[in-house]
Tab-separated table of C-alpha atoms in Angstrom:
chain	number	residue	atom	x	y	z
K	1	UNK	CA	108.363	145.565	67.683
K	2	UNK	CA	110.220	142.940	69.553
K	3	UNK	CA	110.114	139.554	67.326
K	4	UNK	CA	113.338	137.635	66.830
K	5	UNK	CA	114.973	134.608	64.910
K	6	UNK	CA	116.404	131.586	66.955
K	7	UNK	CA	117.815	128.099	65.607
K	8	UNK	CA	116.230	125.746	68.258
K	9	UNK	CA	115.327	122.039	69.030
K	10	UNK	CA	112.219	121.461	67.126
K	11	UNK	CA	109.351	120.931	68.733
K	12	UNK	CA	107.993	117.888	67.731
K	13	UNK	CA	109.224	114.377	68.806
K	14	UNK	CA	109.511	113.083	66.453
K	15	UNK	CA	111.717	115.451	65.085
K	16	UNK	CA	113.726	116.227	68.324
K	17	UNK	CA	117.251	115.370	66.486
K	18	UNK	CA	116.850	118.354	64.267
K	19	UNK	CA	117.167	121.687	64.013
K	20	UNK	CA	114.150	124.617	63.710
K	21	UNK	CA	114.696	128.034	62.113
K	22	UNK	CA	111.521	130.300	64.796
K	23	UNK	CA	110.143	132.863	64.702
K	24	UNK	CA	109.732	134.070	68.939
K	25	UNK	CA	107.969	136.646	70.562
K	26	UNK	CA	108.553	137.146	74.569
K	27	UNK	CA	108.611	132.766	75.007
K	28	UNK	CA	105.869	132.561	72.483
K	29	UNK	CA	107.180	131.374	69.021
K	30	UNK	CA	106.211	129.578	65.880
K	31	UNK	CA	108.280	127.514	62.736
K	32	UNK	CA	109.186	129.134	59.735
K	33	UNK	CA	111.165	127.768	56.834
K	34	UNK	CA	111.910	128.246	53.141
K	35	UNK	CA	113.154	125.852	50.975
K	36	UNK	CA	113.619	126.186	47.287
K	37	UNK	CA	111.906	124.139	44.762
K	38	UNK	CA	112.826	121.058	43.595
K	39	UNK	CA	111.464	119.257	40.655
K	40	UNK	CA	110.957	115.709	39.807
K	41	UNK	CA	112.923	114.145	36.948
K	42	UNK	CA	112.333	110.759	36.330
K	43	UNK	CA	115.687	109.607	34.926
K	44	UNK	CA	114.870	106.184	32.489
K	45	UNK	CA	116.981	102.510	33.150
K	46	UNK	CA	120.732	102.080	32.900
K	47	UNK	CA	120.747	98.699	30.865
K	48	UNK	CA	124.635	98.231	32.070
K	49	UNK	CA	123.986	99.681	35.743
K	50	UNK	CA	120.564	97.330	35.606
K	51	UNK	CA	123.502	94.043	34.729
K	52	UNK	CA	126.074	94.704	37.459
K	53	UNK	CA	122.488	94.597	39.073
K	54	UNK	CA	123.051	98.080	40.799
K	55	UNK	CA	118.960	99.648	39.218
K	56	UNK	CA	115.950	97.796	39.042
K	57	UNK	CA	113.358	100.732	37.430
K	58	UNK	CA	113.626	103.875	36.725
K	59	UNK	CA	115.287	106.626	39.463
K	60	UNK	CA	114.132	109.421	40.184
K	61	UNK	CA	116.814	112.914	39.894
K	62	UNK	CA	115.736	115.633	41.811
K	63	UNK	CA	116.586	119.498	40.332
K	64	UNK	CA	116.133	122.850	42.084
K	65	UNK	CA	114.168	125.064	40.025
K	66	UNK	CA	114.811	128.388	41.361
K	67	UNK	CA	111.523	129.350	43.575
K	68	UNK	CA	111.094	129.427	47.035
K	69	UNK	CA	108.458	128.386	48.920
K	70	UNK	CA	108.240	130.094	52.705
K	71	UNK	CA	105.854	128.416	55.928
K	72	UNK	CA	104.232	128.053	58.862
K	73	UNK	CA	104.783	124.878	60.108
K	74	UNK	CA	102.755	125.706	63.038
K	75	UNK	CA	98.992	123.846	62.235
K	76	UNK	CA	96.915	126.086	63.725
K	77	UNK	CA	98.570	129.278	61.538
K	78	UNK	CA	95.578	130.001	59.383
K	79	UNK	CA	97.531	130.482	56.430
K	80	UNK	CA	101.154	128.526	55.894
K	81	UNK	CA	102.544	128.909	52.401
K	82	UNK	CA	104.239	130.529	50.140
K	83	UNK	CA	105.608	130.265	46.995
K	84	UNK	CA	107.165	132.372	43.857
K	85	UNK	CA	104.865	132.708	40.973
K	86	UNK	CA	105.772	133.723	37.029
K	87	UNK	CA	103.724	137.017	38.060
K	88	UNK	CA	105.002	137.005	42.626
K	89	UNK	CA	109.065	136.881	44.498
K	90	UNK	CA	108.646	135.554	48.057
K	91	UNK	CA	110.575	139.095	48.607
K	92	UNK	CA	107.297	141.033	47.520
K	93	UNK	CA	105.149	139.505	49.784
K	94	UNK	CA	107.039	139.581	53.298
K	95	UNK	CA	105.075	142.088	54.937
K	96	UNK	CA	101.311	140.016	53.727
K	97	UNK	CA	104.149	137.073	55.513
K	98	UNK	CA	104.461	139.264	58.532
K	99	UNK	CA	101.055	139.612	59.864
K	100	UNK	CA	100.195	136.296	59.313
K	101	UNK	CA	103.716	135.364	61.513
K	102	UNK	CA	102.192	137.625	63.710
K	103	UNK	CA	98.660	136.458	63.707
K	104	UNK	CA	100.073	132.911	64.220
K	105	UNK	CA	101.982	133.615	67.237
K	106	UNK	CA	99.316	135.311	69.175
K	107	UNK	CA	97.270	131.962	68.218
K	108	UNK	CA	100.520	130.453	70.183
K	109	UNK	CA	99.778	132.782	72.735
K	110	UNK	CA	96.319	132.371	73.454
K	111	UNK	CA	96.850	128.794	73.523
K	112	UNK	CA	100.410	128.336	76.134
K	113	UNK	CA	97.657	130.945	78.041
K	114	UNK	CA	95.138	128.393	78.279
K	115	UNK	CA	97.404	125.276	78.154
K	116	UNK	CA	98.354	127.299	81.470
K	117	UNK	CA	95.079	128.638	82.675
K	118	UNK	CA	94.189	124.734	82.631
K	119	UNK	CA	97.520	123.566	84.299
K	120	UNK	CA	96.390	125.860	87.505
K	121	UNK	CA	93.638	123.970	87.725
K	122	UNK	CA	94.777	120.576	87.848
K	123	UNK	CA	97.280	120.587	89.869
K	124	UNK	CA	95.131	123.703	92.294
K	125	UNK	CA	91.687	120.811	91.978
K	126	UNK	CA	94.807	117.510	92.776
K	127	UNK	CA	96.322	120.301	95.698
K	128	UNK	CA	92.199	119.642	96.551
K	129	UNK	CA	92.163	116.864	96.559
K	130	UNK	CA	95.246	115.681	97.904
K	131	UNK	CA	94.427	118.254	101.364
K	132	UNK	CA	90.564	116.395	101.150
K	133	UNK	CA	92.165	112.830	101.718
K	134	UNK	CA	94.363	113.152	103.897
K	135	UNK	CA	92.285	114.908	106.501
K	136	UNK	CA	90.321	112.048	106.297
K	137	UNK	CA	93.634	110.334	107.145
K	138	UNK	CA	93.717	112.158	110.018
K	139	UNK	CA	90.335	111.728	111.052
K	140	UNK	CA	89.983	107.762	110.283
K	141	UNK	CA	93.408	107.812	112.948
K	142	UNK	CA	91.749	110.038	114.853
K	143	UNK	CA	88.312	107.776	115.155
K	144	UNK	CA	90.796	104.735	115.510
K	145	UNK	CA	92.721	106.776	118.335
K	146	UNK	CA	89.240	107.411	120.018
K	147	UNK	CA	88.624	104.100	119.809
K	148	UNK	CA	91.694	102.691	121.221
K	149	UNK	CA	91.122	105.207	124.462
K	150	UNK	CA	87.036	104.081	124.629
K	151	UNK	CA	88.597	100.667	124.624
K	152	UNK	CA	90.827	101.581	127.408
K	153	UNK	CA	88.786	103.243	129.210
K	154	UNK	CA	86.359	100.123	129.534
K	155	UNK	CA	88.862	98.069	130.939
K	156	UNK	CA	89.901	100.518	133.509
K	157	UNK	CA	86.598	101.039	134.421
K	158	UNK	CA	86.237	97.036	134.564
K	159	UNK	CA	89.468	96.319	136.495
K	160	UNK	CA	88.187	99.499	139.434
K	161	UNK	CA	84.184	97.785	140.122
K	162	UNK	CA	86.432	95.066	140.527
K	163	UNK	CA	89.601	96.234	142.929
K	164	UNK	CA	85.150	97.558	144.917
K	165	UNK	CA	84.539	94.046	144.862
K	166	UNK	CA	87.508	93.305	147.096
K	167	UNK	CA	87.459	95.757	148.968
K	168	UNK	CA	84.341	94.411	150.145
K	169	UNK	CA	84.861	91.037	150.517
K	170	UNK	CA	88.115	91.449	152.555
K	171	UNK	CA	86.408	92.158	154.940
K	172	UNK	CA	84.611	88.797	155.753
K	173	UNK	CA	88.392	88.053	155.041
K	174	UNK	CA	88.932	86.471	158.790
K	175	UNK	CA	92.603	84.760	159.036
K	176	UNK	CA	94.859	89.054	159.346
K	177	UNK	CA	97.620	87.536	156.882
K	178	UNK	CA	95.286	87.003	154.501
K	179	UNK	CA	93.117	90.496	154.667
K	180	UNK	CA	96.633	92.438	155.295
K	181	UNK	CA	98.080	90.141	151.515
K	182	UNK	CA	94.058	91.605	150.719
K	183	UNK	CA	95.188	95.117	151.085
K	184	UNK	CA	97.836	95.474	149.688
K	185	UNK	CA	97.256	93.989	146.702
K	186	UNK	CA	93.975	95.795	146.666
K	187	UNK	CA	96.575	99.240	147.097
K	188	UNK	CA	98.616	98.044	144.171
K	189	UNK	CA	95.879	97.615	141.963
K	190	UNK	CA	94.331	100.432	142.308
């Protein structure tokens, strides 16, 4: 069927330093666990310890019961827990457990695929938004350049009009030296 069992780091941030047991299928996995159930036993106060200051109340002790508890540690699993009972052992429930594990992995796969689709959509929208921003910025730069060119053209037009006006007035200059000087300046200005 392609399933494998792996021990790897916990998916949950608060348990990052702990290893967990996972059932994996391709890139999807769900954590599982198997534990022996414990029974809580309250012990009476020990007066000797109380006098020394070790114990201020009833102490609790845990005793192994020999009964197993199997679980799927996935939020989205529909069934998560199986226990040894007086009529049914975990070993007798393996077929049912495997069906629920398969369903939980399938649910994990569906969730992962939905997340990947949403992530691709988000990245595409982000790329489109970035493209729009870049186009806006480019358009603003082009408009600014156009304004600068128009300003430069207006300045050049004013200079040409001024040079034309000076050329019309050169004829009226009486002194030859002043007229030559004005013609040199006009040649430079154009």
